GROMACS .gro file of C-alpha atoms in nm:
model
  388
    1UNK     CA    1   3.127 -25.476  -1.695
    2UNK     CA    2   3.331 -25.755  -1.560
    3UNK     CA    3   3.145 -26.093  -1.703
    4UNK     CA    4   3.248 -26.355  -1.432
    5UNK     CA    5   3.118 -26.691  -1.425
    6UNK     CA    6   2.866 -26.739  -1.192
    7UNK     CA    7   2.696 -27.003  -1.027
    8UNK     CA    8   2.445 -27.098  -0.737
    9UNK     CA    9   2.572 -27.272  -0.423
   10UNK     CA   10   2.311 -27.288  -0.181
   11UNK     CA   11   1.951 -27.367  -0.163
   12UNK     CA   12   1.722 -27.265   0.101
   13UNK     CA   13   1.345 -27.313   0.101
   14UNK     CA   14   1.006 -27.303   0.371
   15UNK     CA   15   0.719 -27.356   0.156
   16UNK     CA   16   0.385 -27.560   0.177
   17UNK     CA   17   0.608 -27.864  -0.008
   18UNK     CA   18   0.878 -27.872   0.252
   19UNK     CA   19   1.147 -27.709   0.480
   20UNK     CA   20   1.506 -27.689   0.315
   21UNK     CA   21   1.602 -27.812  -0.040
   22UNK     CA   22   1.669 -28.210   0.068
   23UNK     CA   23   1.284 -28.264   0.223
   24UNK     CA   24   1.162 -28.043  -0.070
   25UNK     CA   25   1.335 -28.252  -0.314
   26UNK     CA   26   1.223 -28.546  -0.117
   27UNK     CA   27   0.866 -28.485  -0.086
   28UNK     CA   28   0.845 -28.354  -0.440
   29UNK     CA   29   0.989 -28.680  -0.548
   30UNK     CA   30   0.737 -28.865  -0.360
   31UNK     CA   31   0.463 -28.709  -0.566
   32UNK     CA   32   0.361 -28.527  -0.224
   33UNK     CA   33   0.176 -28.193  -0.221
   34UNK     CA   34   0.145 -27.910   0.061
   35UNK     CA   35  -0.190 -27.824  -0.032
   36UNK     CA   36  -0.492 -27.867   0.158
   37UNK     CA   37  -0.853 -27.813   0.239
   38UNK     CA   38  -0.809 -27.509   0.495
   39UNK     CA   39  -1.149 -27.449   0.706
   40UNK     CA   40  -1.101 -27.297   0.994
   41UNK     CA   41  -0.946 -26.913   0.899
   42UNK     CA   42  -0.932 -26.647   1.149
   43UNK     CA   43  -1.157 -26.434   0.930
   44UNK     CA   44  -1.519 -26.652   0.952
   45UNK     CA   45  -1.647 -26.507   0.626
   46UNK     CA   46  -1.372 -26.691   0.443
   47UNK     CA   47  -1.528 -27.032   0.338
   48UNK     CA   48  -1.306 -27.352   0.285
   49UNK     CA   49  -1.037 -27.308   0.013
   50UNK     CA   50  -0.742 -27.503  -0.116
   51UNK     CA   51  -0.432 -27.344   0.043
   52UNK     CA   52  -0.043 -27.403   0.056
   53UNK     CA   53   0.117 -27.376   0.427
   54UNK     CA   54   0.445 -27.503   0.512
   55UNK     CA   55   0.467 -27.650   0.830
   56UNK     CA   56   0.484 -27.545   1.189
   57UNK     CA   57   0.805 -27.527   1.280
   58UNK     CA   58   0.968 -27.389   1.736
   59UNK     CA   59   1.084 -27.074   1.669
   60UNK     CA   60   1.323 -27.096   1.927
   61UNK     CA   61   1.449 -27.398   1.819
   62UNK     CA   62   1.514 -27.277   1.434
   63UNK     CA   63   1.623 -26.931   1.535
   64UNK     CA   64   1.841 -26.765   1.746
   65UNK     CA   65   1.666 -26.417   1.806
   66UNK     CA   66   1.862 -26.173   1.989
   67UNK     CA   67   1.626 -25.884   2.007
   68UNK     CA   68   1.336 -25.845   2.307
   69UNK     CA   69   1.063 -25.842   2.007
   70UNK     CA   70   0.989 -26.112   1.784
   71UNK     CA   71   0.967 -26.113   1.407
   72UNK     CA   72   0.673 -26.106   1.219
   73UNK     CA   73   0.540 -26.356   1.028
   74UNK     CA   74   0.673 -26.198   0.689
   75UNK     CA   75   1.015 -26.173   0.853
   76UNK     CA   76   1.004 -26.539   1.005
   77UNK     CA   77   0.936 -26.698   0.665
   78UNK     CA   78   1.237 -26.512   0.521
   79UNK     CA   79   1.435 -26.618   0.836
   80UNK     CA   80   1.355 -27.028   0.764
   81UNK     CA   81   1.439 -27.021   0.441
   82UNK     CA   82   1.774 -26.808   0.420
   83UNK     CA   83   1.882 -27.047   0.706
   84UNK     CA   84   1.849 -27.292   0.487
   85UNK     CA   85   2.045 -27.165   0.189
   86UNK     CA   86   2.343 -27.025   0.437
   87UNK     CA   87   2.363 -27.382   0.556
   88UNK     CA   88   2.338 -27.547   0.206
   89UNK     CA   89   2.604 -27.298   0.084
   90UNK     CA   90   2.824 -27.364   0.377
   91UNK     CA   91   2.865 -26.975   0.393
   92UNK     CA   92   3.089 -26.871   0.693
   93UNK     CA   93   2.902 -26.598   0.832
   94UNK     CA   94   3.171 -26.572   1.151
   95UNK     CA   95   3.412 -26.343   1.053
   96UNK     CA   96   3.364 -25.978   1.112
   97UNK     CA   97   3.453 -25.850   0.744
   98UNK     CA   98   3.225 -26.054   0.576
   99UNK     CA   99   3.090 -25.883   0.276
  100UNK     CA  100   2.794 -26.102   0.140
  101UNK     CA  101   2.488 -25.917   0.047
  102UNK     CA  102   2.146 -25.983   0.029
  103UNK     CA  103   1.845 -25.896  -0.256
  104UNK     CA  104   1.487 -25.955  -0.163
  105UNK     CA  105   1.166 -25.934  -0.329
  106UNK     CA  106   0.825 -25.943  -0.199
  107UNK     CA  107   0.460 -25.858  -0.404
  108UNK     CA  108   0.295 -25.877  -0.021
  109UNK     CA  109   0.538 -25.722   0.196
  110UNK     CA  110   0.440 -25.649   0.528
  111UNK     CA  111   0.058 -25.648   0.466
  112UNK     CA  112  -0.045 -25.791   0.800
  113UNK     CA  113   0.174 -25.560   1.011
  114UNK     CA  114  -0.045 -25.306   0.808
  115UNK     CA  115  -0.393 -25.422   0.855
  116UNK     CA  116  -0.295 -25.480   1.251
  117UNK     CA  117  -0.141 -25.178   1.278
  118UNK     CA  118  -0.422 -25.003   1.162
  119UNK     CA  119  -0.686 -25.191   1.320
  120UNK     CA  120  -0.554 -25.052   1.637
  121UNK     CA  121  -0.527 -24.681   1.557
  122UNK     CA  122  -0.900 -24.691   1.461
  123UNK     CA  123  -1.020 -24.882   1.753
  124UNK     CA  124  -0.795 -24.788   2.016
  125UNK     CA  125  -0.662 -24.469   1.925
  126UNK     CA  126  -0.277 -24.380   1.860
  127UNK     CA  127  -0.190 -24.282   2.194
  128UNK     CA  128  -0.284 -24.649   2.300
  129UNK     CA  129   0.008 -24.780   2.026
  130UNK     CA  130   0.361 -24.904   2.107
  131UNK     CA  131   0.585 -24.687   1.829
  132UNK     CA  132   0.745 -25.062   1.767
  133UNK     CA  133   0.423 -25.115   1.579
  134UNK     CA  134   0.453 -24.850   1.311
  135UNK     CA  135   0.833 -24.987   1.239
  136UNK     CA  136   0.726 -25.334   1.151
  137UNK     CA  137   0.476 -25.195   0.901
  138UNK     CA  138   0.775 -25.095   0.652
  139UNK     CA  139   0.841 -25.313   0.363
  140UNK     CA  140   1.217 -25.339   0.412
  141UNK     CA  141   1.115 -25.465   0.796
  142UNK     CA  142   1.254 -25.821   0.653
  143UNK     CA  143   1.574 -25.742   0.496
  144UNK     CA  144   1.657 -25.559   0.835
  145UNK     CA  145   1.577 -25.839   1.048
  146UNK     CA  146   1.750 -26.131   0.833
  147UNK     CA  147   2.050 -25.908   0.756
  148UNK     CA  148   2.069 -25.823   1.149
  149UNK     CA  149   2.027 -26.189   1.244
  150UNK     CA  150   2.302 -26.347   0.963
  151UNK     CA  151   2.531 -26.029   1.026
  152UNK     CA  152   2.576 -25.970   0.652
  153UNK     CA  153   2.781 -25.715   0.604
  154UNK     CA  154   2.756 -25.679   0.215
  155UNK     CA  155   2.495 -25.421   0.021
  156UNK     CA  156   2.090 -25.529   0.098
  157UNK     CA  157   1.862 -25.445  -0.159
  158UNK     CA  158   1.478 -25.474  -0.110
  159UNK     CA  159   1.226 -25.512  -0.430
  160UNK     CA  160   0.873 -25.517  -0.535
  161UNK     CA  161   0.783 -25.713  -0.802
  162UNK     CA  162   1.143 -25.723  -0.976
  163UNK     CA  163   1.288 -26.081  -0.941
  164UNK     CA  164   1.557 -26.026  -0.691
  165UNK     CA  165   1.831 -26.317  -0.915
  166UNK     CA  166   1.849 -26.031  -1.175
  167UNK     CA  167   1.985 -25.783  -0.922
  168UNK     CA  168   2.228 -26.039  -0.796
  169UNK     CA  169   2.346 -26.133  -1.103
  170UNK     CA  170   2.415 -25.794  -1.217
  171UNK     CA  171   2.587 -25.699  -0.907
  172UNK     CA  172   2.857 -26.012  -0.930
  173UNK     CA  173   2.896 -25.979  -1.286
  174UNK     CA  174   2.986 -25.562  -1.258
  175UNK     CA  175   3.229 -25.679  -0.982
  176UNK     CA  176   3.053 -25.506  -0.700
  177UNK     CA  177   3.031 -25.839  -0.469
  178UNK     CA  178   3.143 -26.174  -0.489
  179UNK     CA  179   2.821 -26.384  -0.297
  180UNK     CA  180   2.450 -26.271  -0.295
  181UNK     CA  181   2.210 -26.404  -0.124
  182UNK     CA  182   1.871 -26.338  -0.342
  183UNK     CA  183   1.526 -26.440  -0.171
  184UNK     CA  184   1.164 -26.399  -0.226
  185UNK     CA  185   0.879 -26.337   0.044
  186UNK     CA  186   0.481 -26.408   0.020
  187UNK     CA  187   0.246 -26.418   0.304
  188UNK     CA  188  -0.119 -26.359   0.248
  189UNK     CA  189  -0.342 -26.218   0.526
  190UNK     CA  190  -0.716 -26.308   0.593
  191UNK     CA  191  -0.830 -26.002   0.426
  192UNK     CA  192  -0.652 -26.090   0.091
  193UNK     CA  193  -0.795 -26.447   0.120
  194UNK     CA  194  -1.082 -26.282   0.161
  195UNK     CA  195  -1.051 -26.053  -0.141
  196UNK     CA  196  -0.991 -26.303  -0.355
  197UNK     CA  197  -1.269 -26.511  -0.250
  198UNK     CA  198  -1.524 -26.237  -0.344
  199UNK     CA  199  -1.345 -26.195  -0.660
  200UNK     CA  200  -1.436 -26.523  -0.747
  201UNK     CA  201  -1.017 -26.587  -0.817
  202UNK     CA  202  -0.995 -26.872  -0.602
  203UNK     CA  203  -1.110 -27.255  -0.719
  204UNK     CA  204  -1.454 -27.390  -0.578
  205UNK     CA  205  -1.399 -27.596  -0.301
  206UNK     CA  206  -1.589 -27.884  -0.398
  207UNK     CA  207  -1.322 -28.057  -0.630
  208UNK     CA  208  -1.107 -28.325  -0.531
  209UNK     CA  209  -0.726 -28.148  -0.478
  210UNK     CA  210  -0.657 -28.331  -0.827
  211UNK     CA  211  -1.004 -28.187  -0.979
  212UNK     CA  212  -0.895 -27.879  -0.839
  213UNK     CA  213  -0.530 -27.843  -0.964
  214UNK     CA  214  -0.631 -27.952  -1.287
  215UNK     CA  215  -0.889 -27.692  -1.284
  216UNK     CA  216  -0.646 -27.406  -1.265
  217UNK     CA  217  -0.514 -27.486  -1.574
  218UNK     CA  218  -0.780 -27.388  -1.774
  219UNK     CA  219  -0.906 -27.061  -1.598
  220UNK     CA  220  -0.848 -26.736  -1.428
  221UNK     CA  221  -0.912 -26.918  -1.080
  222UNK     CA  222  -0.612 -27.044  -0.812
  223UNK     CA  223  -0.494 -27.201  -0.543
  224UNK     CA  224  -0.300 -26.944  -0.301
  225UNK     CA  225   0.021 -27.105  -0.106
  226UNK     CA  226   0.277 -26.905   0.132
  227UNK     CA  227   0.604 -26.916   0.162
  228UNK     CA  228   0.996 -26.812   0.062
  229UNK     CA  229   1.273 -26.905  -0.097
  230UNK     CA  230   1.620 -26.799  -0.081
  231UNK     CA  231   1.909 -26.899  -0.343
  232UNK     CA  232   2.313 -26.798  -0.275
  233UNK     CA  233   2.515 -26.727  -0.583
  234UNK     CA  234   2.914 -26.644  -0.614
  235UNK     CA  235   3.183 -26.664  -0.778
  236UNK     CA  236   3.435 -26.968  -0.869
  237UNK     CA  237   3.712 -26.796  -0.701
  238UNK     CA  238   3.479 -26.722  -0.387
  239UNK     CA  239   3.361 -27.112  -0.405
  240UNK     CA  240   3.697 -27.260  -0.443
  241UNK     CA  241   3.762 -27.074  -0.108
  242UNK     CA  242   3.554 -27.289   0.092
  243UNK     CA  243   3.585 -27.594  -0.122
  244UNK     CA  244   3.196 -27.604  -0.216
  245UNK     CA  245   3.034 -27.719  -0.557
  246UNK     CA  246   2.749 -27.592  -0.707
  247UNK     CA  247   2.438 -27.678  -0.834
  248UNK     CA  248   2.464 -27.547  -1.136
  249UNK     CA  249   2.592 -27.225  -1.360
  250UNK     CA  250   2.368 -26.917  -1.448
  251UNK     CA  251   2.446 -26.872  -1.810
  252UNK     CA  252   2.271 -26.533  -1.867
  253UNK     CA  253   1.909 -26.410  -1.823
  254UNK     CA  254   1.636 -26.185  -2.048
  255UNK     CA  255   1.412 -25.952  -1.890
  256UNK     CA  256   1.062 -25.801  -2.049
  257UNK     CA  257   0.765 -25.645  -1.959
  258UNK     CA  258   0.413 -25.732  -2.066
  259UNK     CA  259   0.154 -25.458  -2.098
  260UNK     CA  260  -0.127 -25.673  -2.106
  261UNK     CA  261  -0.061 -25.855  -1.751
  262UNK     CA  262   0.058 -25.625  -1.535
  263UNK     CA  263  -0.136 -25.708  -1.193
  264UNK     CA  264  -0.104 -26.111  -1.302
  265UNK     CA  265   0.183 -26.320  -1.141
  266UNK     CA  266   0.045 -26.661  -1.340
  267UNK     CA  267  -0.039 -26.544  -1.691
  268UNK     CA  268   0.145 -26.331  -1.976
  269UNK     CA  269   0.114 -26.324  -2.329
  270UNK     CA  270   0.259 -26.497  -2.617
  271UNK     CA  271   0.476 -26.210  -2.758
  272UNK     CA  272   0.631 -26.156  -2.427
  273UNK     CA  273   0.750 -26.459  -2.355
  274UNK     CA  274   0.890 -26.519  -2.757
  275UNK     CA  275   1.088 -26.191  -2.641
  276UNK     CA  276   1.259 -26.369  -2.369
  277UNK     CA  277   1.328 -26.649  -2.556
  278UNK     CA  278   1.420 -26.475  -2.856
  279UNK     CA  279   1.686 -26.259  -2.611
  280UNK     CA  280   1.861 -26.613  -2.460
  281UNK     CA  281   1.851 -26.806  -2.716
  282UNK     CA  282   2.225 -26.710  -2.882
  283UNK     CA  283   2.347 -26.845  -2.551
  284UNK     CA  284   2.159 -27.245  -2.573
  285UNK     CA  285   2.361 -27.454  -2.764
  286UNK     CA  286   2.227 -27.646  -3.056
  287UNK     CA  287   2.055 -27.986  -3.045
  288UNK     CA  288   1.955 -27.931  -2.638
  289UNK     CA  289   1.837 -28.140  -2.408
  290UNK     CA  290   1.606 -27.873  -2.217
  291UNK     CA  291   1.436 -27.839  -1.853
  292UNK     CA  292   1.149 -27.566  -1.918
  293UNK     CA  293   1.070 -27.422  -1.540
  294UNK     CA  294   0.783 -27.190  -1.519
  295UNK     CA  295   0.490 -27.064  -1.302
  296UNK     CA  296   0.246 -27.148  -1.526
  297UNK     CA  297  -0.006 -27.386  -1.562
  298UNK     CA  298  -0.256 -27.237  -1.826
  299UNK     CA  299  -0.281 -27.397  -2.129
  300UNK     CA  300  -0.127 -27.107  -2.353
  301UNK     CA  301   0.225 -27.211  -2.182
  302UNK     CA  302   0.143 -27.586  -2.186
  303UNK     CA  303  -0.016 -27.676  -2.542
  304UNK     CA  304   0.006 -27.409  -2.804
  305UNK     CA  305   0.294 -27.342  -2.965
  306UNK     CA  306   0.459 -27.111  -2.739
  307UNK     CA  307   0.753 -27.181  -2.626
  308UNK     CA  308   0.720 -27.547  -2.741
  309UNK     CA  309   0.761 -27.530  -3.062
  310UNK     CA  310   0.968 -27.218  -3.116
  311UNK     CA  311   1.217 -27.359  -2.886
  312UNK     CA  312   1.204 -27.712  -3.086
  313UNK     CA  313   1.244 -27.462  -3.425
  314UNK     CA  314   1.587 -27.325  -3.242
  315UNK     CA  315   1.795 -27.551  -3.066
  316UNK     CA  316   1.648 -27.826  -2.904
  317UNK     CA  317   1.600 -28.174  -2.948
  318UNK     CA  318   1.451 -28.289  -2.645
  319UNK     CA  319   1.157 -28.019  -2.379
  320UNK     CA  320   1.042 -28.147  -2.121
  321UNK     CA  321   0.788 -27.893  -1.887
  322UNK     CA  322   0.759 -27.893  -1.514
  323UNK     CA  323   0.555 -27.644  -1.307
  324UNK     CA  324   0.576 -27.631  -0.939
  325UNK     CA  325   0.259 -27.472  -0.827
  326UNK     CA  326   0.082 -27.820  -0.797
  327UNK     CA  327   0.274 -27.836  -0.491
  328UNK     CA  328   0.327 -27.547  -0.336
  329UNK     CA  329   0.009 -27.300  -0.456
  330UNK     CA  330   0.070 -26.956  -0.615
  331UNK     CA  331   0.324 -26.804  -0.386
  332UNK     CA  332   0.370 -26.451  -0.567
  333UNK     CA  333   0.698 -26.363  -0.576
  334UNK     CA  334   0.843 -26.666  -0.406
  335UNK     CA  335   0.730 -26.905  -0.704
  336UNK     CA  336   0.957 -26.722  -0.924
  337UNK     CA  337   1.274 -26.817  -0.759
  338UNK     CA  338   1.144 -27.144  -0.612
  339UNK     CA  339   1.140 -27.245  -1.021
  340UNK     CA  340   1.514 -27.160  -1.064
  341UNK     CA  341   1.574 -27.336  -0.709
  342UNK     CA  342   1.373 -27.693  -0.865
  343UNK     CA  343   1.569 -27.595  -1.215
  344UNK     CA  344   1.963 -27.615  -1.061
  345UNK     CA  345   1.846 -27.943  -0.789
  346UNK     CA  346   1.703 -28.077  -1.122
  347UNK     CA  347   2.021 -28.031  -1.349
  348UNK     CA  348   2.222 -28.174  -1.071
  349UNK     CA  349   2.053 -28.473  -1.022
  350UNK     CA  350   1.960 -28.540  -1.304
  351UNK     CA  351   1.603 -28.527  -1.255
  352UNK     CA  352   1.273 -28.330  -1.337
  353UNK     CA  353   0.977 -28.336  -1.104
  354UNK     CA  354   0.646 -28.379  -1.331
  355UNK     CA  355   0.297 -28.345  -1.279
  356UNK     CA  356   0.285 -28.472  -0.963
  357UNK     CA  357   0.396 -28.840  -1.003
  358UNK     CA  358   0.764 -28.800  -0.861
  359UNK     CA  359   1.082 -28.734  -1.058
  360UNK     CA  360   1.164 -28.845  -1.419
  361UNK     CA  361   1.521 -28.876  -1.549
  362UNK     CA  362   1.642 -28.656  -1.733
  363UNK     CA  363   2.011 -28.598  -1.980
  364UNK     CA  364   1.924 -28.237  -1.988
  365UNK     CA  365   2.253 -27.995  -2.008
  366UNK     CA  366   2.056 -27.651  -1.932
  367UNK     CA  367   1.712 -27.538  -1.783
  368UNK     CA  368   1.544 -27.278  -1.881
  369UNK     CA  369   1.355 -27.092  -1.615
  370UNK     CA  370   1.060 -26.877  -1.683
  371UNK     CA  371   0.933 -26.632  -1.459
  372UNK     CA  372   0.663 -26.376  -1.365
  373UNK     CA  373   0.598 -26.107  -1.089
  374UNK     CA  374   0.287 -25.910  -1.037
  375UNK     CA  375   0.375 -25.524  -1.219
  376UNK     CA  376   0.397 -25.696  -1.555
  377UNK     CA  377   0.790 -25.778  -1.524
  378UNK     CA  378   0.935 -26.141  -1.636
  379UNK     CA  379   1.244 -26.288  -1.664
  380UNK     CA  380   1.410 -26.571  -1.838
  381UNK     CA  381   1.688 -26.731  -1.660
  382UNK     CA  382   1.945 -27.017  -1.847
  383UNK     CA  383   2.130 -27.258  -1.645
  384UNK     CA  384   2.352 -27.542  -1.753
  385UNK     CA  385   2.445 -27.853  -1.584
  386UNK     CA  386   2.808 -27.822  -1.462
  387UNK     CA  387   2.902 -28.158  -1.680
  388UNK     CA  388   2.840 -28.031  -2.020
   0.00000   0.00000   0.00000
């Protein structure tokens, strides 16, 4: 294995708390939340819920689409926000041998291609069906469209459930590529809503959005949000090419599975997480100043003593805890890497959103970035600030 340093260069982001990593940053700053009371749904058995939805933004304006049928709404979301990372990244997508890849991973995939697609067979038969129908129900419909649209030329990988930074990560440091792009994809459909509704998962709609939020904290319910997020990573030697600095280095990452969670994306227990700790830990240096990410917001991850306290038994001096999905909702796979996005902004400016009252200043020389996807899966990512 060749062990290269790597380190992440771009930031791209459409989620209920902003479009692109500067209004993100912004608004999160600001104490401002995308979440809101959502009443009227498509589906009139779905009653009024707490829901993240990033803004409406002119396709045509945003996107360039060369093709005689549009995206679908799965696709477009990817679209936004790997837009916004090429940009951020300064990537030079021009150039015919260009050999940056892409790794994406979804929980939802193309769900509401599905539910359309078959809502027509069994009311209008198959004969009445355009065959372009069937080929936006595939899973991988996104990584074709995005890869088509950017022209990358490099390998495309899509996932479910696996946290697509891993992939990345392995294939710079084995020397297979020198830039990934790694992005994440939610988008719920009326039907889940609905699912979740009559599985009593989602909070009661008669809290205040603080009530609420707070709420979640403390039990099984949620707030559901939408959205992706795309990150670039590379090498030095491919940075120093274009004269780009980064955000900040990815030190190394842990990977485990928990038994007991597998079809949870918010919860997972204490042994699994001291496993992903315990496997990064050689790699924190003593006495740090740490950023703990995660996708949390129970109270096993916020007051017990895990990872608290065994992290203050290691090496650190100073924790300080930030979750994201007071913001932006649970966006399945998407939350994952929008943590590690809000970890490297935070390192490089020096800041830590918390709790929804803006940004706090922070010393911290690494983050630690916790996360979770649905299939039991979680990773533990360590990133240090590029001045330590």
């Amino acid at each position: 294995m060749i062990n290269k340093k790597i380190f992440i260069s771009g930031l791209g982001v459409y989620s209920p708390v902003g479009y692109g990593i500067k209004q993100t940053w912004d608004n999160i700053s600001n104490g401002y939340t995308g979440l809101e009371k959502i009443k009227d749904w498509e589906n009139s058995n779905i009653r009024s819920h707490y829901y993240g939805l990033p803004q409406s933004l002119s396709f045509k304006e945003e996107i360039k689409w060369p093709e005689m049928f549009p995206p679908t709404r799965y696709s477009l979301l990817g679209m936004y926000a790997c837009k916004k990372a090429i940009e951020d990244a300064k990537l030079n997508l021009n150039t015919e041998n260009n050999e940056i890849g892409m790794v994406i991973d979804t929980s939802m995939g193309s769900a509401s291609s599905v539910e359309q697609y078959l809502q027509d067979l069994y009311q209008r038969g198959l004969s009445k069906i355009s065959p372009m129908k069937f080929t936006k129900t595939v899973t991988n419909t996104a990584i074709g469209d995005i890869s088509r649209l950017f022209k990358l030329n490099g390998p495309s990988s899509l996932l479910l459930n696996e946290c697509s930074l891993c992939y990345g990560i392995d294939l710079v440091r084995k020397g297979v590529i020198d830039t990934v792009i790694c992005g994440a994809i939610d988008h719920y459909t009326d039907y889940y809503v609905l699912s979740e509704q009559e599985s009593y998962c989602l909070i009661d709609e008669r809290y205040s959005l603080e009530e609420a939020i707070s709420k979640t904290e403390r039990i099984e319910q949620k707030i559901l949000g939408e959205g992706a997020c795309f990150i670039v990573i590379e090498t030095e030697e491919s940075m120093k090419k274009r004269g780009v600095k980064p955000y900040a280095e990815i030190i190394d990452y842990n990977t485990s599975f928990d038994y007991e969670n597998v079809d949870s994306t918010t919860r997972r227990t204490q042994k699994n997480l001291r496993n992903n700790i315990m496997g990064i830990c050689d790699y924190i240096p003593n006495e740090s100043d740490i950023l703990w990410f995660s996708p949390f917001q129970t109270d096993i991850q916020k007051s017990t003593n895990e990872p608290k306290e065994l992290l203050a038994d290691l090496i650190a001096k100073n924790i300080h805890y930030s979750s994201h999905k007071e913001y932006t909702g649970d966006m399945r796979s998407a939350s994952s890497l929008f943590g590690i996005l809000l970890a490297a902004k935070s390192l490089h400016e020096k800041k830590y959103p918390a709790d929804m009252k803006g940004c706090h200043k922070s010393n911290a020389n690494i983050a630690l970035v916790n996360t979770t996807q649905e299939g039991g899966s979680s990773s533990l990512f360590l990133l240090k600030n590029l001045n330590s």
